[in-house]
Coordinates of C-alpha atoms and ligand atoms in Angstrom, one line a residue:
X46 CA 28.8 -10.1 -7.9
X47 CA 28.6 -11.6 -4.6
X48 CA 29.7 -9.9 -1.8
X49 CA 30.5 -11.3 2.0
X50 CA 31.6 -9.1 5.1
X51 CA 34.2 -10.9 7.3
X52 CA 36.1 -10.0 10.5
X53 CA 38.6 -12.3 9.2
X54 CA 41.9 -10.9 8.9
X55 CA 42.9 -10.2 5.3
X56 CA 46.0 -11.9 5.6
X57 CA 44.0 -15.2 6.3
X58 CA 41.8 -14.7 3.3
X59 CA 42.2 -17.1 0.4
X60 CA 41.6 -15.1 -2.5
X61 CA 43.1 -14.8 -6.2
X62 CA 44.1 -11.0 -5.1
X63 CA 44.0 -9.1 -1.8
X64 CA 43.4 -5.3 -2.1
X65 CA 44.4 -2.6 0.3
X66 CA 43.8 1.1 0.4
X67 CA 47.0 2.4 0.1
X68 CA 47.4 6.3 1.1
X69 CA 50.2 9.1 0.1
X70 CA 53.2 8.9 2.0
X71 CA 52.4 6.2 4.4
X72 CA 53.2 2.7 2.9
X73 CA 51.2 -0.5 4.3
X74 CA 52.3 -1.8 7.4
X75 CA 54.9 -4.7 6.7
X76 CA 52.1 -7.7 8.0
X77 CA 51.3 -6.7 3.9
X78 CA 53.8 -8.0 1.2
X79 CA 56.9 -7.8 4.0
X80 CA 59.0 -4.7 2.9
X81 CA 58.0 -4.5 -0.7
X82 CA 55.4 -2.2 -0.2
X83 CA 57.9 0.0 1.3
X84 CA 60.5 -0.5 -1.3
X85 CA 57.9 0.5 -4.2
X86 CA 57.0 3.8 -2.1
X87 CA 61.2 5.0 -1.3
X88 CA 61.5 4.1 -5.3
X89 CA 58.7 6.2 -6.0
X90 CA 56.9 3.7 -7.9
X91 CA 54.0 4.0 -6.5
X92 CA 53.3 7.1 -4.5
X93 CA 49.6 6.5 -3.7
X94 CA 47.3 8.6 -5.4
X95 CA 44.1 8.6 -5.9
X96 CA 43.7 6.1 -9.2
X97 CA 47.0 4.4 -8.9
X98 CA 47.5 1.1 -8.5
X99 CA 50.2 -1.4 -8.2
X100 CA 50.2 -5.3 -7.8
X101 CA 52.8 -7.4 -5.8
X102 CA 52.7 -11.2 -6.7
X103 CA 53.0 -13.9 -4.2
X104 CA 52.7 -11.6 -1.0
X105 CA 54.8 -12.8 1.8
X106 CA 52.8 -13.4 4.8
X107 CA 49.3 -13.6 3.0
X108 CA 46.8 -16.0 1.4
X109 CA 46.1 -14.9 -1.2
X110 CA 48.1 -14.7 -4.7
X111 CA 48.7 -11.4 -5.0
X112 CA 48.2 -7.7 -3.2
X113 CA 46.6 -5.1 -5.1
X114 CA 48.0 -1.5 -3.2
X115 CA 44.8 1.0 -4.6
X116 CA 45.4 4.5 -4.4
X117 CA 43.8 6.9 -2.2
X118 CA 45.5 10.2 -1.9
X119 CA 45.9 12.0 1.4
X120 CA 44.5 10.2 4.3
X121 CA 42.7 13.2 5.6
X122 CA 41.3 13.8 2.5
X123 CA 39.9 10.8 2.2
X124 CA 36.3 10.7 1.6
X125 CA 33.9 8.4 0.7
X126 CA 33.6 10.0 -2.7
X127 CA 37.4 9.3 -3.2
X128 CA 36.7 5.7 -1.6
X129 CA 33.6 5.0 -4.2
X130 CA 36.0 6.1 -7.0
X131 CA 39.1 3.5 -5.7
X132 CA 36.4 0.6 -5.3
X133 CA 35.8 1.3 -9.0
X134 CA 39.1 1.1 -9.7
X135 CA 40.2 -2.5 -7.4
X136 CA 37.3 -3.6 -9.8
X137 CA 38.8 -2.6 -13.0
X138 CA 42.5 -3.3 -12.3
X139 CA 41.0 -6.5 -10.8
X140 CA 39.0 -7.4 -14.1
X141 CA 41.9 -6.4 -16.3
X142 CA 44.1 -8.7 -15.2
X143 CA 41.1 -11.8 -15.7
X144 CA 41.0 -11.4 -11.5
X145 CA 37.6 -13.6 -10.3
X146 CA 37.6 -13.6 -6.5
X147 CA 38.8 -11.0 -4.3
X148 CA 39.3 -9.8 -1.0
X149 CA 39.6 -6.4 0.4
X150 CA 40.4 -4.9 3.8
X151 CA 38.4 -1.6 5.0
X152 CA 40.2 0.6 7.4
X153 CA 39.5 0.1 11.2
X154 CA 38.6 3.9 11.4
X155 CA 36.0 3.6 8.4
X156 CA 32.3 3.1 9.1
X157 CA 28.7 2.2 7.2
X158 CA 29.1 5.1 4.4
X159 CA 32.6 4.0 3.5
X160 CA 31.7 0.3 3.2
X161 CA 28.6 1.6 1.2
X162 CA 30.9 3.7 -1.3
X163 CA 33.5 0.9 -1.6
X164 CA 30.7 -1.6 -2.6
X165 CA 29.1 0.9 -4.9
X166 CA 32.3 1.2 -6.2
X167 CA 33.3 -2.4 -6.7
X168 CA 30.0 -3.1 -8.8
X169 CA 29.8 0.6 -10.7
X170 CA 33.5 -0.2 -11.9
X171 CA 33.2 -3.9 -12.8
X172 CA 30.2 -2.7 -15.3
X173 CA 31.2 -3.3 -18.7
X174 CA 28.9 -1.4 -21.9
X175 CA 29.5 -4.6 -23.8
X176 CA 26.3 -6.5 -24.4
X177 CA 27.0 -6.6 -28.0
X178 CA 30.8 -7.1 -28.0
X179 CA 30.9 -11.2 -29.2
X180 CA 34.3 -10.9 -28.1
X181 CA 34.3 -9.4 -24.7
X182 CA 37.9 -8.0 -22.9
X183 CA 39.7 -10.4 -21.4
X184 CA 37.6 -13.1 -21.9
X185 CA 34.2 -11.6 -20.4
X186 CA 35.7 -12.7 -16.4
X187 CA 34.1 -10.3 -14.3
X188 CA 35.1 -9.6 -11.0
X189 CA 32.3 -12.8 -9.3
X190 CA 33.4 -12.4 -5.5
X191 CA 34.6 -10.2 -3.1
X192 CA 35.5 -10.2 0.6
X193 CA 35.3 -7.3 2.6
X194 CA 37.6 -7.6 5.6
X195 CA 36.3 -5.5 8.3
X196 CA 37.1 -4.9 12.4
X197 CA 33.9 -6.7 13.3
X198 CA 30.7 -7.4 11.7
X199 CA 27.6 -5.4 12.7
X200 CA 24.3 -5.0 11.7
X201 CA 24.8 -1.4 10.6
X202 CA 27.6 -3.1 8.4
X203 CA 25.2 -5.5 6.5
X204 CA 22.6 -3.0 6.0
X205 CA 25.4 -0.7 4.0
X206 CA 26.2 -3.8 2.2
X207 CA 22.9 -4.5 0.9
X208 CA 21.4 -0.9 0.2
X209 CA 25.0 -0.4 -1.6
X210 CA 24.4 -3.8 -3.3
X211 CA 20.8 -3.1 -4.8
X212 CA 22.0 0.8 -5.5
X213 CA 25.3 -0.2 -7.3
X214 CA 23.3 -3.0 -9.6
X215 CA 20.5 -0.7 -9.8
X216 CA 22.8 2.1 -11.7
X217 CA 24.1 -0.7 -13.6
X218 CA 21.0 -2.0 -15.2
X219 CA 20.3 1.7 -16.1
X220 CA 23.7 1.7 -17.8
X221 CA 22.9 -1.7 -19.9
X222 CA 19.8 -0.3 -20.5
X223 CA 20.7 3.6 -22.0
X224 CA 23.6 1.6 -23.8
X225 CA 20.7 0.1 -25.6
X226 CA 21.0 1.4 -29.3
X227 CA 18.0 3.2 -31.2
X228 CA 17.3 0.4 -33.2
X229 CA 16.4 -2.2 -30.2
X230 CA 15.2 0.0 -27.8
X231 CA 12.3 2.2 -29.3
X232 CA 9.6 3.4 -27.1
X233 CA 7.6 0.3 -27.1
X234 CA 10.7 -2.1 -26.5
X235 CA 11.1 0.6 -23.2
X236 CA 8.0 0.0 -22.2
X237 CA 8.8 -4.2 -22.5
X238 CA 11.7 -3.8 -20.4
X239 CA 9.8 -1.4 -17.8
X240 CA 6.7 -4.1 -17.5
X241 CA 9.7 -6.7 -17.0
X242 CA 11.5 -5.2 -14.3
X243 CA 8.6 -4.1 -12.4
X244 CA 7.1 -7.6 -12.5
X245 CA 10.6 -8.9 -11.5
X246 CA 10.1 -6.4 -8.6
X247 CA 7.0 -6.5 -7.4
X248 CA 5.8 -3.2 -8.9
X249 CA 2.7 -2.2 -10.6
X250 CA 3.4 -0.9 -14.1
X251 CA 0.9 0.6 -16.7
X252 CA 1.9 1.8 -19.8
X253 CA -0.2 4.3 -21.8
X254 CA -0.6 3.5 -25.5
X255 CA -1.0 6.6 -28.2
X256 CA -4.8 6.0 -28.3
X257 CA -5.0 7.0 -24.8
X258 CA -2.6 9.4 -25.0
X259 CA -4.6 10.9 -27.5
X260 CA -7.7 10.7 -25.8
X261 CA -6.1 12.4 -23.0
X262 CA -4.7 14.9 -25.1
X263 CA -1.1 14.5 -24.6
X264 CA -0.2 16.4 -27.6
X265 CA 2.8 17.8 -27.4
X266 CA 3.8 14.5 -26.8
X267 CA 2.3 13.2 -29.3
X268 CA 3.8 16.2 -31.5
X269 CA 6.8 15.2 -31.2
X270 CA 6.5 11.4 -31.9
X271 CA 4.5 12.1 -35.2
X272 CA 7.6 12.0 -37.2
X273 CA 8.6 8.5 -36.2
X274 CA 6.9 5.4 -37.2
X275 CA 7.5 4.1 -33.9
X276 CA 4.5 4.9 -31.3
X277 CA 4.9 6.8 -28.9
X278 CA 4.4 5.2 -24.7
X279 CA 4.3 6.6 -21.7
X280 CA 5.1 3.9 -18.6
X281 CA 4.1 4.9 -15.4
X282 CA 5.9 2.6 -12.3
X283 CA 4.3 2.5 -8.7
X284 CA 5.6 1.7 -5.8
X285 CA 3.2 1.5 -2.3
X286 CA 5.1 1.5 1.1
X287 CA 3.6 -0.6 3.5
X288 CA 3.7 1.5 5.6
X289 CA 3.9 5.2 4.4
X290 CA 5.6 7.6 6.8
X291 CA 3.3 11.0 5.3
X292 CA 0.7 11.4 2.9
X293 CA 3.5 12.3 0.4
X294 CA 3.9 11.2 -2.8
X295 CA 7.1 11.4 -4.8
X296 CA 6.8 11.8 -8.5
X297 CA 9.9 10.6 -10.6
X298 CA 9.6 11.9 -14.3
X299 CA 12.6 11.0 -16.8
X300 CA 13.1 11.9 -20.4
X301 CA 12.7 8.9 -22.6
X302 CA 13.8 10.4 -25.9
X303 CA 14.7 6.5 -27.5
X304 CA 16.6 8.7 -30.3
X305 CA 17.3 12.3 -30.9
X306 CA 17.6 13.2 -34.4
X307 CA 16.7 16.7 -33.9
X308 CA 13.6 16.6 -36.3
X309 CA 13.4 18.8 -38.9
X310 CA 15.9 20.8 -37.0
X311 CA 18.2 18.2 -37.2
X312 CA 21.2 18.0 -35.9
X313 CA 24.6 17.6 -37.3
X314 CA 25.7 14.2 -38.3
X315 CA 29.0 14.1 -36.5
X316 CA 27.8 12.9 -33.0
X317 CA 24.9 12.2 -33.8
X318 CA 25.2 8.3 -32.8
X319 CA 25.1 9.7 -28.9
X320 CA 21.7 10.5 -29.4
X321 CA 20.6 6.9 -28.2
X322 CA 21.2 8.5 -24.9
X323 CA 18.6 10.7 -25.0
X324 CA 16.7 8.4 -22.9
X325 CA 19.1 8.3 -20.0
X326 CA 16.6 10.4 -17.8
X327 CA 13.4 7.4 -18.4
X328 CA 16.3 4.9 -17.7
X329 CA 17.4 6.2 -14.2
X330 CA 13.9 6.8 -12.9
X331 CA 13.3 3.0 -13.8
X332 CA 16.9 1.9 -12.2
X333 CA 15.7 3.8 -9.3
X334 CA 12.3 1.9 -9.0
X335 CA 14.1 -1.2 -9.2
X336 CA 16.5 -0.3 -6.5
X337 CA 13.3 1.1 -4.4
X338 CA 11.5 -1.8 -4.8
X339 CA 13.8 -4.0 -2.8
X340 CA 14.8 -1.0 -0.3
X341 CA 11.4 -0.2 0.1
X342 CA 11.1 3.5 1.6
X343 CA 8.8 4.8 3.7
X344 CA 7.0 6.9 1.1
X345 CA 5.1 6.5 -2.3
X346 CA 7.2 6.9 -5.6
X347 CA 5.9 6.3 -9.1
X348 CA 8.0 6.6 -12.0
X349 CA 6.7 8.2 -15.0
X350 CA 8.4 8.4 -18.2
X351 CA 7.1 9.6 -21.7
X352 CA 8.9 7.7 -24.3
X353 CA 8.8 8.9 -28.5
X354 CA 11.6 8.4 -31.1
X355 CA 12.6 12.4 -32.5
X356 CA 12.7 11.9 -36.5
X357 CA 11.9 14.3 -39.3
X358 CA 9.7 12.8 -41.8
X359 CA 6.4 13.7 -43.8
X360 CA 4.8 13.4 -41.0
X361 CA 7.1 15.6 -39.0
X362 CA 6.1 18.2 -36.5
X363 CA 7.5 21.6 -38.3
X364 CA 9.0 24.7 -36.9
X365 CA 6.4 27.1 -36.2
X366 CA 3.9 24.3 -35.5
X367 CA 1.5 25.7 -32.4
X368 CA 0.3 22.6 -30.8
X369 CA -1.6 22.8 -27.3
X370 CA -0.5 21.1 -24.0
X371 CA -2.3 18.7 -21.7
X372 CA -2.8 21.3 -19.6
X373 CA -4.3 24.1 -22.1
X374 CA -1.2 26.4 -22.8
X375 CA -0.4 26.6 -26.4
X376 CA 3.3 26.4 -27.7
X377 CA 5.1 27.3 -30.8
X378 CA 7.1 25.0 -31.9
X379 CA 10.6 27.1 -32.8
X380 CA 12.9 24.4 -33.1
X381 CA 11.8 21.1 -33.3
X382 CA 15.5 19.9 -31.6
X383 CA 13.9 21.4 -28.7
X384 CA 11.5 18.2 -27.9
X385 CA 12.4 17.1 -24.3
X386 CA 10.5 20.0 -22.7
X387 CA 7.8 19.2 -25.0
X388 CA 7.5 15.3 -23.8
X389 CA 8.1 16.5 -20.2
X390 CA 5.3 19.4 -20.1
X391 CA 2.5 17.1 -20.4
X392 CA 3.7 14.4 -18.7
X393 CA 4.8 16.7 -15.4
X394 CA 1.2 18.1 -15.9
X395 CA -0.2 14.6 -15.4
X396 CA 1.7 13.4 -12.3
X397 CA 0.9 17.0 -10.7
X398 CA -3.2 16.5 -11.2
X399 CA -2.8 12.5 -10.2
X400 CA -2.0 13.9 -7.2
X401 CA 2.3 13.5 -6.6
X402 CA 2.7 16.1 -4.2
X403 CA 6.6 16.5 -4.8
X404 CA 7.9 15.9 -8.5
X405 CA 11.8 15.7 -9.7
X406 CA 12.6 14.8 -13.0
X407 CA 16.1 13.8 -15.2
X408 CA 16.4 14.9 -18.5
X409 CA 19.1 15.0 -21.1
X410 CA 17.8 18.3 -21.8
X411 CA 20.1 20.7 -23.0
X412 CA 23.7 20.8 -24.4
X413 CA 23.9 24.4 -22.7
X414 CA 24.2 22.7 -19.6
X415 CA 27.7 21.2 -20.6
X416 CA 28.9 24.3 -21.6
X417 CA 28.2 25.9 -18.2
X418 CA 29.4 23.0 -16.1
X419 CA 31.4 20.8 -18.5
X420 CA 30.9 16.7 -17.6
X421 CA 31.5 17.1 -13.7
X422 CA 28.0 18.5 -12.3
X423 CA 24.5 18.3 -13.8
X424 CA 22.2 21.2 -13.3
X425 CA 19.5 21.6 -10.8
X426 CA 16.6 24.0 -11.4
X427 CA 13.6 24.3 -8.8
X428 CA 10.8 26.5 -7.7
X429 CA 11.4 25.4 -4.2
X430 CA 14.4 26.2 -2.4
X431 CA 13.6 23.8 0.7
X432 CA 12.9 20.8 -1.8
X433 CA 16.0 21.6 -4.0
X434 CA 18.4 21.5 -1.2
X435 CA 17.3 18.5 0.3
X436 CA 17.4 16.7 -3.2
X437 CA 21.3 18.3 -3.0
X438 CA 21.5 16.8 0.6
X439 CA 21.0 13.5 -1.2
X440 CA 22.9 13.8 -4.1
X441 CA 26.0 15.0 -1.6
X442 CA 25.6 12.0 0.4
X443 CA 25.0 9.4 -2.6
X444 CA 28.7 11.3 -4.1
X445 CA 26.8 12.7 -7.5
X446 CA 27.6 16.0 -8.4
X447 CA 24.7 18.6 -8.9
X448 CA 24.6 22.3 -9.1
X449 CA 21.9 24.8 -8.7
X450 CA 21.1 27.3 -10.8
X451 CA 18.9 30.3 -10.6
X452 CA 15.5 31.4 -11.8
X453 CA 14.4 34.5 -11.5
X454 CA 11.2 35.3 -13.1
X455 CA 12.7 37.5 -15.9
X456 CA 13.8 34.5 -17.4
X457 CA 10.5 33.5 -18.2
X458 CA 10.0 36.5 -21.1
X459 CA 12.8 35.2 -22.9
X460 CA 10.0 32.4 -23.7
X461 CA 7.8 34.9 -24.9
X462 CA 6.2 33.8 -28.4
X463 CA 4.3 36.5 -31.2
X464 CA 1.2 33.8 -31.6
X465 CA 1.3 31.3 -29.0
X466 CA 1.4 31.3 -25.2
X467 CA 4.7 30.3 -25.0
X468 CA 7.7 29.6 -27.8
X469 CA 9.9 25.9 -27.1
X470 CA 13.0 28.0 -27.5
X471 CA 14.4 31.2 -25.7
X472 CA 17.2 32.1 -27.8
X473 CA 21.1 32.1 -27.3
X474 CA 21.7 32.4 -23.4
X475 CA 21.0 30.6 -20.8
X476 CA 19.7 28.1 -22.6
X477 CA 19.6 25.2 -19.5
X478 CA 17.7 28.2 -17.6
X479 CA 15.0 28.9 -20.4
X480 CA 14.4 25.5 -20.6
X481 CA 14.0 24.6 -17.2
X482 CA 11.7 27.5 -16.8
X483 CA 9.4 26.3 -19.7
X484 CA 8.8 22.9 -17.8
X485 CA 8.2 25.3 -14.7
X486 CA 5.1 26.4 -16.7
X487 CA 4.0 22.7 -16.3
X488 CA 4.1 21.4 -12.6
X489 CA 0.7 23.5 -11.5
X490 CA 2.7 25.4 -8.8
X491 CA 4.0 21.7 -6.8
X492 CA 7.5 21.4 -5.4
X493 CA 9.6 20.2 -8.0
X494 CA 13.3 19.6 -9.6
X495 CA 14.8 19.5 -12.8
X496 CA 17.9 17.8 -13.3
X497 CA 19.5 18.3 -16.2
X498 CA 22.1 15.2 -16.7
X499 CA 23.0 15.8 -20.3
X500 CA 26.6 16.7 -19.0
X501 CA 27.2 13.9 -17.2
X502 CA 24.7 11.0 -18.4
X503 CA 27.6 9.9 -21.0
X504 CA 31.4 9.3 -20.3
X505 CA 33.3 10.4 -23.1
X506 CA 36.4 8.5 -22.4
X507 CA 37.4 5.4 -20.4
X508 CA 38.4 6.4 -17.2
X509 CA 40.5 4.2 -14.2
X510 CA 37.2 4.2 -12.5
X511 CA 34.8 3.8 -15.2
X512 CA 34.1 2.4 -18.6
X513 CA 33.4 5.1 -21.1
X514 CA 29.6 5.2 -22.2
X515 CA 26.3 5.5 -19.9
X516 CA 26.9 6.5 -16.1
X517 CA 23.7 5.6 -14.6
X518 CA 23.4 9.4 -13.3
X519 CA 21.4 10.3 -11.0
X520 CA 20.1 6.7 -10.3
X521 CA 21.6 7.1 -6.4
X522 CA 20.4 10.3 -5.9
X523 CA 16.9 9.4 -6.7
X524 CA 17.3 6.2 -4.4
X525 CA 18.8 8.0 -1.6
X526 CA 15.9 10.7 -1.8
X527 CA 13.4 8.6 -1.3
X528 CA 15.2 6.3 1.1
X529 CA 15.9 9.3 3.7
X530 CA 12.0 10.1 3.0
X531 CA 11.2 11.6 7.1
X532 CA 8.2 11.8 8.6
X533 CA 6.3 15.1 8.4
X534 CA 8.1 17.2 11.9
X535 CA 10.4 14.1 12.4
Ligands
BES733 N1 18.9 15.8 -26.4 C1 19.3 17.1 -26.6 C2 20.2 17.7 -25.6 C3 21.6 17.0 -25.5 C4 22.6 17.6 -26.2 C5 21.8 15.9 -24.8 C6 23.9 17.0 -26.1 C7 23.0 15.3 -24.7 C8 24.1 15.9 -25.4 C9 18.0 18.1 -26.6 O1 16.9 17.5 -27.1 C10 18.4 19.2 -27.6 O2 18.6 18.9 -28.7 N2 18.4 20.4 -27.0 C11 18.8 21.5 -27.8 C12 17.9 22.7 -27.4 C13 18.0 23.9 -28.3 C14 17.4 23.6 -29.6 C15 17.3 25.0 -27.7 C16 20.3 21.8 -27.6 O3 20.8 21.6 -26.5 O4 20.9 22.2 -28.6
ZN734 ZN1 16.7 17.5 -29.2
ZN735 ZN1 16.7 15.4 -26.8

């Protein structure tokens, strides 16, 4: 989608549709549409919440062919959150109606993070899950350009436009790519796209084989892929700032679970289709890379992300297997469902002792963490307070929902296992909590976060603002991280 800031006034733009914000109880001024506008408010046809919309044809006094009035609620409620969501919703009412070029006016009063959010918006909403649709809706016309009218050009402007840009198309390719179904994308077909981005991108990518991950005794890992007869991977992204602010070194770790069958602990069939999901966590570390290459923070980030195919099988890892981490621990294997941890443990082991010196990693961990949150927040879990809340700082500026959650040491003995160090499962309650505080076991005492996205990784309806399907969570969190990355007493 191309994008181009203006100081032109809307009115004066030639476009196929103009769109306006349009707030609660205060209709447009009349230099949009004349009185209509008006008339549709005193009617109550439109009243201006947030995810309405309503289109006038052949606007008087404007260029283009028709106005687009998008919801936005209360004016001083207005956030850029609620902004975000209405740019996602100009794009779908735009591409619903086979709309191609656009125009939209930003408020005087709004600055750089509103123009940010409405372009995030604009390309998050014109996403569309169907790469294998023959037929696409309406034709397959996406939304191709948009003008953004704004009070006057700046450079602060065109830097929000571009960050935005790479962001929105960033969380985007992770949709495409967790949309991916289990057949096509196993862990080696990851690994394909992974070595294809980061060459697109200027990265360096290595991806470790099952040889080496056996020689470097990755085997819980390797556990858990046995049952497959696809191979497991695990691809490791790097990005080098030219010019690194700190000697830190941010450690991205995502769950690449290609399919979740369960195992031998398998799950129930209904649903069970979802489970090509499993590997949203792998696929928003990677968006984020992509995005961070061309953004280019001031600090080091490499991605990691162990990648294996769940299956039961002959081969199968068994309940009650014990099988012995990278790192040394031992761990019963309770419940073979239970196989994110395992992947993670060794692999948030590795990026600890290759020396990342901060670690956060997305996982589709737990269905627990639905039931405590339902599909608004994901969970956070950390064993630093001061590294949690600034990953929350970022996430509150980037608009994702997250949600901290405790962990007390007591915890920790409902992991408590008869014959091995440590069980996979700790029973009934708090189940997001047990398993967050197994992978504490793991990251050799570094600052680090779990984010547990299983809650809000998938859509599980077409909304106004979104396609049902993959979200791209927490793809702008992770950039926005990295891209506020300060200098050490800055
Ligand atoms: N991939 C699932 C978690 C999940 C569930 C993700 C629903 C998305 C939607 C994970 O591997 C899993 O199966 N976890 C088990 C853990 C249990 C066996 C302790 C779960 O949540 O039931
Ligand atoms: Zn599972
Ligand atoms: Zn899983």
């Amino acid at each position: 989608m191309e994008f181009t800031l203006t100081s032109r006034p809307l009115a004066e733009i030639d476009a196929s549709a103009a769109a306006i914000l349009a707030f609660a109880s205060r209709p447009p001024a009349p230099e949009f549409a004349g009185g209509v506008p008006r008339e549709m408010y005193d009617s109550g046809e439109f009243t201006g919440k947030p995810n309405e919309v309503a289109l006038v044809h052949l606007p008087q006094g404007l260029r283009a062919r028709r106005l687009l009035l998008a919801g936005c609620g209360e004016p001083e409620k207005f956030t850029p959150a609620l902004m975000r969501q209405a740019g996602s919703v100009i794009a779908r009412a735009l591409q619903a109606r086979s709309i191609q070029q656009a125009a939209v006016r930003l408020e005087d009063s709004a600055g750089a993070p509103m123009l940010r959010a409405l372009v995030e918006g604009l390309i998050t909403g014109s996403f569309q899950p169907d790469q294998y649709k023959t037929e696409k809706n309406n034709g397959g016309k996406l939304l191709e350009s948009v003008e953004i009218s704004v009070p006057a050009v700046t450079p602060e402007l065109e830097e929000a436009l571009l960050a935005a840009r790479v962001t929105g198309e960033a969380q985007n390719w992770t949709r495409a790519l967790v949309n991916e179904p289990g057949n096509v994308l196993t862990p080696r077909a990851l690994a394909d796209r992974a070595r294809a981005m980061a060459e697109e991108c200027g990265l360096e990518c290595e991806v470790l084989d099952e040889p080496r991950l056996r020689q470097l005794g990755f085997n819980t890992l390797l556990g858990v892929a046995q049952g497959s007869a696809e191979p497991p991977v695990l691809i490791v992204v790097r990005y080098t700032p030219g010019q690194p602010a700190s000697q830190d070194h941010l450690a991205l770790v995502g769950k690449g679970v290609t399919f979740d069958t369960g195992g031998i602990s398998i799950k129930p069939s209904d649903g069970m289709e979802k489970m090509k999901y499993d590997m949203a966590g792998a696929a928003a570390v990677l968006g984020a890379m992509r995005a961070l290459a061309r953004l280019k923070p001031p600090v080091a980030v490499t991605a990691f992300a162990p990648c294996v195919e769940n299956m039961p099988g002959p081969k199968a890892q068994r309940p009650g297997d014990i099988v012995k981490t990278f790192q040394g621990k031992t761990v019963e294997v309770l419940n073979t469902d239970a196989e994110g941890r395992l992947i993670l443990a060794d692999t948030l082991t590795w990026a600890a002792r290759l020396g990342c010196t901060h670690l956060v990693d997305a996982a589709t961990l737990t269905g627990a963490i639905a039931v405590a949150l339902g599909h608004l927040y994901a969970g956070a879990f950390s064993n630093d307070p001061a590294w949690q809340q600034r990953l929350l700082d970022a996430a509150a500026r980037a608009g994702e929902r997250i949600w901290p959650f405790p962990m007390d040491a007591e915890y920790r003995e409902l992991l408590k296992s008869p014959f091995a160090d440590l069980a996979n499962i700790g029973g009934r309650w708090g189940g997001s909590i047990t398993a967050a505080k197994f992978l504490e076991e793991f990251v050799e005492g570094k600052p680090w976060v779990h984010l547990d996205i299983a809650s809000v990784a998938w859509l599980e309806e077409n909304k106004p603002w979104m396609a049902k399907g993959p979200t791209g969570f927490p793809v702008r969190t992770l950039v926005e991280l990295a891209l506020s990355w300060q200098q050490p007493g800055a």
